[in-house]
Tab-separated table of C-alpha atoms in Angstrom:
chain	number	residue	atom	x	y	z
G	1	MET	CA	-71.291	-4.378	-12.009
G	2	THR	CA	-74.891	-5.879	-11.321
G	3	ASP	CA	-75.376	-7.770	-14.869
G	4	LEU	CA	-77.551	-5.427	-16.778
G	5	ARG	CA	-80.177	-8.203	-18.032
G	6	LEU	CA	-80.515	-9.274	-14.077
G	7	LEU	CA	-80.957	-5.639	-13.287
G	8	LEU	CA	-83.625	-4.920	-15.655
G	9	GLU	CA	-85.566	-8.483	-14.867
G	10	SER	CA	-85.640	-7.359	-11.615
G	11	GLY	CA	-88.115	-4.800	-12.464
G	12	ALA	CA	-86.509	-2.023	-10.427
G	13	VAL	CA	-85.811	-0.031	-13.808
G	14	ILE	CA	-88.943	-0.468	-15.604
G	15	ASP	CA	-90.808	1.047	-12.125
G	16	ALA	CA	-88.561	3.906	-12.236
G	17	LEU	CA	-89.342	4.369	-15.645
G	18	ARG	CA	-93.070	4.168	-15.217
G	19	ARG	CA	-92.957	7.064	-12.871
G	20	LEU	CA	-91.921	9.510	-15.531
G	21	PRO	CA	-94.344	11.418	-17.609
G	22	ASN	CA	-95.787	9.278	-20.601
G	23	LEU	CA	-94.140	6.201	-19.686
G	24	ASP	CA	-96.703	4.705	-17.219
G	25	ALA	CA	-97.672	1.972	-19.680
G	26	LEU	CA	-94.141	1.048	-20.432
G	27	ASN	CA	-93.711	-2.870	-20.703
G	28	LEU	CA	-90.914	-4.798	-19.632
G	29	ASP	CA	-90.169	-6.343	-23.068
G	30	ALA	CA	-89.790	-2.861	-24.313
G	31	LEU	CA	-86.508	-2.503	-22.868
G	32	GLU	CA	-83.534	-3.776	-25.128
G	33	PRO	CA	-79.949	-3.742	-23.781
G	34	LEU	CA	-77.631	-2.388	-26.437
G	35	PRO	CA	-74.123	-4.191	-27.035
G	36	LEU	CA	-71.441	-2.665	-24.737
G	37	LYS	CA	-69.309	-0.586	-26.482
G	38	GLY	CA	-67.526	1.452	-24.010
G	39	VAL	CA	-66.101	0.991	-20.331
G	40	ALA	CA	-68.166	3.434	-18.380
G	41	HIS	CA	-71.914	3.091	-19.235
G	42	ASP	CA	-74.770	0.345	-20.244
G	43	HIS	CA	-77.318	1.658	-22.450
G	44	VAL	CA	-80.994	0.427	-22.751
G	45	ARG	CA	-83.049	1.146	-25.809
G	46	LEU	CA	-86.578	1.933	-25.307
G	47	ARG	CA	-88.524	0.230	-28.029
G	48	ASP	CA	-90.694	2.609	-30.185
G	49	CYS	CA	-90.438	5.398	-27.669
G	50	ALA	CA	-87.171	6.858	-29.675
G	51	LEU	CA	-85.381	6.978	-26.167
G	52	VAL	CA	-82.202	5.602	-24.981
G	53	LEU	CA	-81.485	4.964	-21.055
G	54	ARG	CA	-77.893	5.804	-20.279
G	55	ILE	CA	-76.707	3.854	-16.994
G	56	PRO	CA	-73.358	4.843	-15.888
G	57	ARG	CA	-71.190	1.834	-14.578
G	58	TRP	CA	-68.824	4.091	-12.770
G	59	SER	CA	-67.465	7.721	-12.773
G	60	GLN	CA	-64.522	8.267	-15.205
G	61	MET	CA	-63.965	11.849	-13.388
G	62	GLY	CA	-63.888	10.431	-10.294
G	63	LEU	CA	-67.166	12.023	-9.019
G	64	VAL	CA	-69.544	10.573	-6.485
G	65	PRO	CA	-73.089	9.455	-7.965
G	66	ALA	CA	-74.747	12.278	-7.439
G	67	ALA	CA	-72.439	15.125	-8.592
G	68	ALA	CA	-71.582	12.627	-11.684
G	69	LEU	CA	-75.182	12.685	-12.484
G	70	ALA	CA	-75.452	16.436	-12.329
G	71	HIS	CA	-72.590	16.842	-14.447
G	72	GLN	CA	-74.079	14.696	-17.227
G	73	ALA	CA	-77.351	16.144	-16.904
G	74	ALA	CA	-75.985	19.520	-17.223
G	75	ALA	CA	-73.687	18.384	-20.130
G	76	PHE	CA	-76.710	17.056	-22.023
G	77	GLN	CA	-78.789	20.140	-21.190
G	78	ARG	CA	-75.871	22.985	-22.357
G	79	ALA	CA	-74.838	20.820	-25.452
G	80	GLU	CA	-78.497	20.672	-26.741
G	81	ALA	CA	-78.252	24.059	-28.392
G	82	SER	CA	-75.418	22.657	-30.531
G	83	GLY	CA	-78.096	20.461	-32.466
G	84	HIS	CA	-75.351	17.707	-32.608
G	85	THR	CA	-75.893	15.980	-29.071
G	86	PRO	CA	-78.917	13.695	-27.910
G	87	ARG	CA	-81.644	15.827	-25.763
G	88	LEU	CA	-81.836	15.044	-22.088
G	89	VAL	CA	-85.479	13.696	-21.332
G	90	ALA	CA	-85.170	12.959	-17.573
G	91	THR	CA	-82.875	11.510	-14.937
G	92	LEU	CA	-83.030	8.902	-12.652
G	93	PRO	CA	-81.562	9.516	-9.205
G	94	PRO	CA	-78.968	7.318	-7.725
G	95	GLY	CA	-80.415	4.519	-5.574
G	96	GLU	CA	-80.159	0.688	-4.711
G	97	ALA	CA	-81.012	-0.732	-8.043
G	98	LEU	CA	-79.112	2.208	-10.058
G	99	PRO	CA	-76.174	3.186	-7.960
G	100	MET	CA	-74.978	5.744	-10.195
G	101	GLY	CA	-78.397	6.896	-11.508
G	102	ALA	CA	-79.187	6.943	-15.136
G	103	LEU	CA	-80.258	9.609	-18.118
G	104	LEU	CA	-82.798	9.139	-20.330
G	105	VAL	CA	-81.990	10.844	-23.624
G	106	THR	CA	-83.267	10.836	-27.124
G	107	GLU	CA	-82.235	8.100	-29.535
G	108	ILE	CA	-80.060	8.960	-32.127
G	109	VAL	CA	-80.396	6.692	-35.338
G	110	GLY	CA	-77.158	6.254	-37.205
G	111	ARG	CA	-74.122	4.428	-37.930
G	112	THR	CA	-70.408	4.216	-36.753
G	113	PRO	CA	-68.299	6.819	-38.584
G	114	LEU	CA	-66.068	5.516	-41.462
G	115	LEU	CA	-62.729	7.177	-41.629
G	116	PRO	CA	-61.519	9.116	-43.357
G	117	ALA	CA	-64.646	9.919	-45.036
G	118	ASP	CA	-66.847	11.235	-42.266
G	119	MET	CA	-64.216	13.430	-40.468
G	120	ALA	CA	-65.242	16.382	-41.976
G	121	SER	CA	-68.769	15.770	-40.499
G	122	ILE	CA	-67.427	15.315	-37.201
G	123	ALA	CA	-65.281	18.521	-37.672
G	124	ARG	CA	-68.477	20.360	-38.137
G	125	ALA	CA	-70.137	18.633	-35.024
G	126	LEU	CA	-67.192	19.873	-32.738
G	127	ALA	CA	-67.315	23.224	-34.527
G	128	ALA	CA	-71.165	23.436	-33.184
G	129	LEU	CA	-69.963	22.879	-29.810
G	130	HIS	CA	-66.865	25.304	-30.102
G	131	ARG	CA	-69.099	28.000	-31.081
G	132	MET	CA	-70.557	27.953	-27.502
G	133	PRO	CA	-69.128	29.793	-24.999
G	134	PRO	CA	-69.125	29.137	-21.438
G	135	PRO	CA	-71.996	30.662	-19.631
G	136	ALA	CA	-71.751	33.288	-16.877
G	137	ASP	CA	-71.934	30.344	-14.331
G	138	PRO	CA	-70.538	27.532	-15.846
G	139	ALA	CA	-70.727	25.113	-12.789
G	140	PRO	CA	-71.166	22.160	-12.260
G	141	LEU	CA	-69.016	21.908	-15.549
G	142	PRO	CA	-65.400	22.792	-15.142
G	143	CYS	CA	-64.165	25.725	-16.793
G	144	PRO	CA	-60.304	26.406	-16.150
G	145	ALA	CA	-59.281	29.821	-16.528
G	146	ASP	CA	-56.130	28.158	-18.216
G	147	PRO	CA	-57.306	25.048	-20.040
G	148	ALA	CA	-53.748	24.199	-21.289
G	149	ALA	CA	-52.380	24.430	-17.552
G	150	ALA	CA	-55.153	22.330	-16.137
G	151	LEU	CA	-54.380	19.452	-19.046
G	152	LEU	CA	-50.897	19.531	-18.069
G	153	ALA	CA	-51.980	19.186	-14.135
G	154	GLN	CA	-53.922	16.168	-15.205
G	155	VAL	CA	-51.358	14.732	-17.087
G	156	GLU	CA	-48.698	15.439	-14.054
G	157	ARG	CA	-51.261	13.379	-11.727
G	158	GLN	CA	-51.937	10.648	-14.182
G	159	ALA	CA	-48.188	10.331	-14.955
G	160	ALA	CA	-47.999	7.784	-11.773
G	161	TRP	CA	-49.912	5.134	-13.982
G	162	PHE	CA	-46.501	4.985	-16.419
G	163	ASP	CA	-44.594	3.455	-13.206
G	164	ALA	CA	-47.143	0.950	-12.598
G	165	ALA	CA	-46.990	-0.060	-16.363
G	166	ARG	CA	-44.781	-2.679	-17.497
G	167	LEU	CA	-43.069	-0.411	-20.289
G	168	THR	CA	-39.721	-0.924	-22.021
G	169	PRO	CA	-36.938	1.326	-21.209
G	170	GLU	CA	-37.217	2.704	-24.619
G	171	ALA	CA	-40.782	3.543	-24.153
G	172	ARG	CA	-40.238	5.201	-20.510
G	173	GLY	CA	-37.525	7.217	-22.003
G	174	LEU	CA	-39.527	8.695	-24.881
G	175	ILE	CA	-42.674	9.668	-22.596
G	176	ALA	CA	-40.235	11.194	-20.148
G	177	GLU	CA	-38.967	13.393	-23.129
G	178	GLU	CA	-42.348	14.054	-24.288
G	179	LEU	CA	-43.620	14.839	-20.507
G	180	ASP	CA	-40.503	17.258	-20.434
G	181	ALA	CA	-41.511	18.727	-23.562
G	182	ALA	CA	-44.959	19.416	-22.467
G	183	ARG	CA	-43.562	21.219	-19.483
G	184	ARG	CA	-41.633	23.536	-21.607
G	185	ASP	CA	-43.913	23.908	-24.514
G	186	ARG	CA	-46.780	26.269	-22.792
G	187	VAL	CA	-49.645	27.871	-24.636
G	188	ALA	CA	-49.701	31.559	-24.598
G	189	SER	CA	-52.723	33.310	-23.232
G	190	PRO	CA	-55.256	34.616	-23.661
G	191	MET	CA	-56.820	31.376	-24.679
G	192	PRO	CA	-60.171	30.759	-26.511
G	193	ILE	CA	-62.659	28.688	-23.902
G	194	ALA	CA	-65.411	27.253	-25.719
G	195	THR	CA	-67.853	24.082	-24.797
G	196	VAL	CA	-65.720	21.105	-25.535
G	197	GLY	CA	-66.667	17.414	-25.647
G	198	VAL	CA	-63.199	16.175	-24.131
G	199	ASP	CA	-64.224	12.280	-24.854
G	200	VAL	CA	-64.350	12.964	-28.773
G	201	HIS	CA	-62.920	9.791	-30.281
G	202	PRO	CA	-64.726	8.874	-33.458
G	203	GLY	CA	-66.490	5.809	-31.897
G	204	ASN	CA	-68.294	8.529	-29.835
G	205	PHE	CA	-69.961	9.548	-32.879
G	206	LEU	CA	-72.851	8.350	-34.872
G	207	ILE	CA	-73.700	9.425	-38.632
G	208	ASP	CA	-77.184	9.587	-39.556
G	209	ASP	CA	-78.913	9.306	-42.933
G	210	THR	CA	-78.135	12.935	-43.718
G	211	GLY	CA	-74.494	12.400	-43.068
G	212	LYS	CA	-74.770	14.687	-40.008
G	213	ALA	CA	-72.779	13.643	-36.881
G	214	TRP	CA	-73.950	13.384	-33.497
G	215	PHE	CA	-71.767	13.495	-30.338
G	216	THR	CA	-73.276	10.796	-28.112
G	217	ASP	CA	-71.005	10.394	-24.934
G	218	LEU	CA	-71.202	13.818	-22.850
G	219	GLU	CA	-69.774	12.541	-19.567
G	220	LYS	CA	-66.695	14.571	-19.734
G	221	LEU	CA	-68.193	17.762	-21.544
G	222	GLN	CA	-66.686	21.052	-20.003
G	223	TYR	CA	-65.240	24.212	-20.887
G	224	GLY	CA	-61.852	24.468	-22.388
G	225	HIS	CA	-59.597	24.862	-25.572
G	226	PRO	CA	-60.892	23.531	-28.748
G	227	ALA	CA	-57.654	22.324	-29.744
G	228	MET	CA	-57.908	19.382	-27.361
G	229	ASP	CA	-60.964	18.220	-29.274
G	230	LEU	CA	-59.363	18.427	-32.623
G	231	ALA	CA	-56.512	16.589	-31.258
G	232	HIS	CA	-58.452	14.047	-29.623
G	233	ALA	CA	-60.727	13.178	-32.621
G	234	SER	CA	-57.949	12.455	-35.006
G	235	LEU	CA	-54.863	11.073	-32.882
G	236	TYR	CA	-54.051	7.312	-33.710
G	237	SER	CA	-54.749	6.795	-30.142
G	238	SER	CA	-58.292	7.568	-30.767
G	239	THR	CA	-58.948	6.606	-34.038
G	240	LYS	CA	-57.927	3.016	-33.082
G	241	TRP	CA	-60.110	3.039	-29.666
G	242	ASP	CA	-63.181	1.794	-30.849
G	243	PRO	CA	-63.021	-1.753	-32.953
G	244	ALA	CA	-65.827	-0.627	-35.266
G	245	VAL	CA	-63.785	2.362	-36.235
G	246	ASN	CA	-60.232	0.913	-36.290
G	247	ALA	CA	-58.607	3.598	-38.650
G	248	ALA	CA	-55.377	5.482	-38.778
G	249	LEU	CA	-55.307	9.229	-40.564
G	250	SER	CA	-52.494	10.262	-42.462
G	251	ALA	CA	-51.130	13.755	-41.938
G	252	ALA	CA	-53.095	15.120	-44.984
G	253	GLU	CA	-56.546	13.450	-43.823
G	254	ILE	CA	-55.793	15.214	-40.394
G	255	ALA	CA	-55.124	18.333	-42.407
G	256	ALA	CA	-58.287	18.027	-44.065
G	257	PHE	CA	-60.158	17.691	-40.860
G	258	HIS	CA	-58.786	20.565	-39.272
G	259	ALA	CA	-59.576	22.742	-42.420
G	260	ALA	CA	-63.425	21.310	-42.277
G	261	TRP	CA	-63.477	22.731	-38.644
G	262	VAL	CA	-61.956	25.982	-39.634
G	263	ALA	CA	-64.398	26.514	-42.567
G	264	ALA	CA	-67.158	26.098	-39.572
G	265	VAL	CA	-65.995	28.318	-36.932
G	266	PRO	CA	-65.416	32.200	-37.167
G	267	PRO	CA	-62.404	33.305	-38.124
G	268	ALA	CA	-61.218	34.690	-34.859
G	269	LEU	CA	-61.735	31.309	-33.177
G	270	ALA	CA	-59.753	29.428	-35.955
G	271	GLU	CA	-56.930	31.989	-35.744
G	272	ALA	CA	-56.831	31.961	-31.577
G	273	THR	CA	-56.744	28.094	-31.826
G	274	ARG	CA	-54.105	27.500	-34.588
G	275	PRO	CA	-50.978	28.322	-32.393
G	276	ALA	CA	-51.996	25.595	-29.396
G	277	LEU	CA	-52.703	22.745	-32.157
G	278	GLY	CA	-49.175	21.103	-31.553
G	279	PRO	CA	-48.563	21.802	-27.859
G	280	LEU	CA	-52.047	20.442	-26.922
G	281	ARG	CA	-51.892	17.571	-29.636
G	282	ARG	CA	-49.005	16.319	-27.326
G	283	LEU	CA	-50.754	16.824	-24.133
G	284	THR	CA	-53.901	15.286	-25.204
G	285	TRP	CA	-51.917	12.216	-26.441
G	286	LEU	CA	-50.343	12.222	-23.002
G	287	ARG	CA	-53.602	12.194	-21.003
G	288	THR	CA	-54.851	9.302	-23.161
G	289	LEU	CA	-51.471	7.468	-23.003
G	290	SER	CA	-51.417	7.959	-19.415
G	291	TRP	CA	-55.167	6.375	-19.021
G	292	MET	CA	-54.072	3.535	-20.913
G	293	ALA	CA	-51.244	2.635	-18.788
G	294	ARG	CA	-53.758	2.404	-16.189
G	295	TRP	CA	-55.819	0.252	-18.183
G	296	SER	CA	-52.828	-2.083	-18.558
G	297	THR	CA	-52.619	-2.762	-15.202
G	298	GLU	CA	-56.148	-2.154	-13.607
G	299	GLY	CA	-58.563	-2.689	-16.703
G	300	ALA	CA	-60.024	-5.909	-15.264
G	301	ALA	CA	-60.995	-3.926	-11.901
G	302	LEU	CA	-61.947	-0.957	-13.823
G	303	SER	CA	-64.740	-2.441	-15.765
G	304	PRO	CA	-65.663	-5.820	-14.935
G	305	GLY	CA	-68.134	-7.803	-17.100
G	306	MET	CA	-67.024	-6.178	-20.275
G	307	PRO	CA	-67.334	-8.712	-23.343
G	308	ASP	CA	-64.167	-10.816	-24.104
G	309	ALA	CA	-63.814	-9.298	-27.524
G	310	LEU	CA	-63.875	-5.720	-26.469
G	311	ARG	CA	-61.568	-6.442	-23.517
G	312	ALA	CA	-59.155	-8.090	-25.917
G	313	HIS	CA	-59.218	-5.033	-28.129
G	314	MET	CA	-58.785	-2.627	-25.343
G	315	ASP	CA	-55.573	-4.680	-24.181
G	316	ALA	CA	-54.171	-4.971	-27.733
G	317	HIS	CA	-54.714	-1.269	-28.400
G	318	ALA	CA	-52.823	-0.434	-24.993
G	319	ALA	CA	-49.894	-2.734	-25.781
G	320	ASP	CA	-49.916	-1.049	-29.311
G	321	ILE	CA	-49.659	2.654	-28.392
G	322	LEU	CA	-47.521	2.152	-25.286
G	323	ARG	CA	-44.679	0.417	-27.517
G	324	ALA	CA	-41.741	2.681	-28.130
G	325	GLU	CA	-42.237	2.082	-31.924
G	326	ARG	CA	-45.559	3.566	-31.850
G	327	ILE	CA	-44.672	6.327	-29.608
G	328	GLU	CA	-42.010	7.594	-31.900
G	329	ARG	CA	-44.469	7.229	-34.785
G	330	ILE	CA	-46.967	9.345	-33.101
G	331	ARG	CA	-44.995	12.098	-31.868
G	332	ARG	CA	-43.968	12.796	-35.496
G	333	ASP	CA	-47.321	14.633	-35.484
G	334	TRP	CA	-45.814	17.561	-33.547
G	335	LEU	CA	-42.084	17.270	-33.927
């Protein structure tokens, strides 16, 4: 990855921004690089403009630059109606200076969630997304007819990463048991299909001064089963992902989170989602676990230039959730 500060100092980004409406007088010193929090994007705040430039470092979905940018642009445009996501202002196309392009979105002023106190706010933000069904033409966002089968297929593809990771025989055996159970424990049709954030770990939310939760990382947004989001927002593998969140929820706290979501969605959606909470919690965990198995061997190549402290946290988190003792503890959620 090109060093962000060098990229900004080159003038290529400011030149591209000045070609946008109302930004022709933008000064270079208005560009404020924000601390790197995740593995896939850099962010630059435009001082006094209430805007943030979101610069992809790579596509976690394996898309070519133009397709990845179109996906993210559609995600922000579709999700805006929820009232819980930033608004897309403009896109900068892929080019020499910005190989993946960039998105200009409205700035959300807020703090990192505190868990478990802010989980109800996160539940309401997810509910706002889940109340939105897919449009007649969902492209370019994925909309599988059977979201559970699509998630299982993703897990099956990613399961090869377990073979490359240095796992203990005990951990490998437990993962094999869970993979077998996931193949057997199918989710019955018909399933509710809604707008889902996918990468909804608590670190991807900001809490504003009214207590409202805003979902900020829409790279993977698509249409799918709400139970996948409910799982990803509350699993140990997610609540420990961001070092600024770094919390573990009790069974009672997870139940309270689910109750807050149920209170914020139509009763029919809550009832249709309930049978899949266990099976999709397992599958969502396997999706994350397999990705972390990949990180344990390829992390340096996936996100070069990551700050040492963040890399150390990610490495430690991967080692933790791939331990047999941790796997045994987490799977008690659905056994």
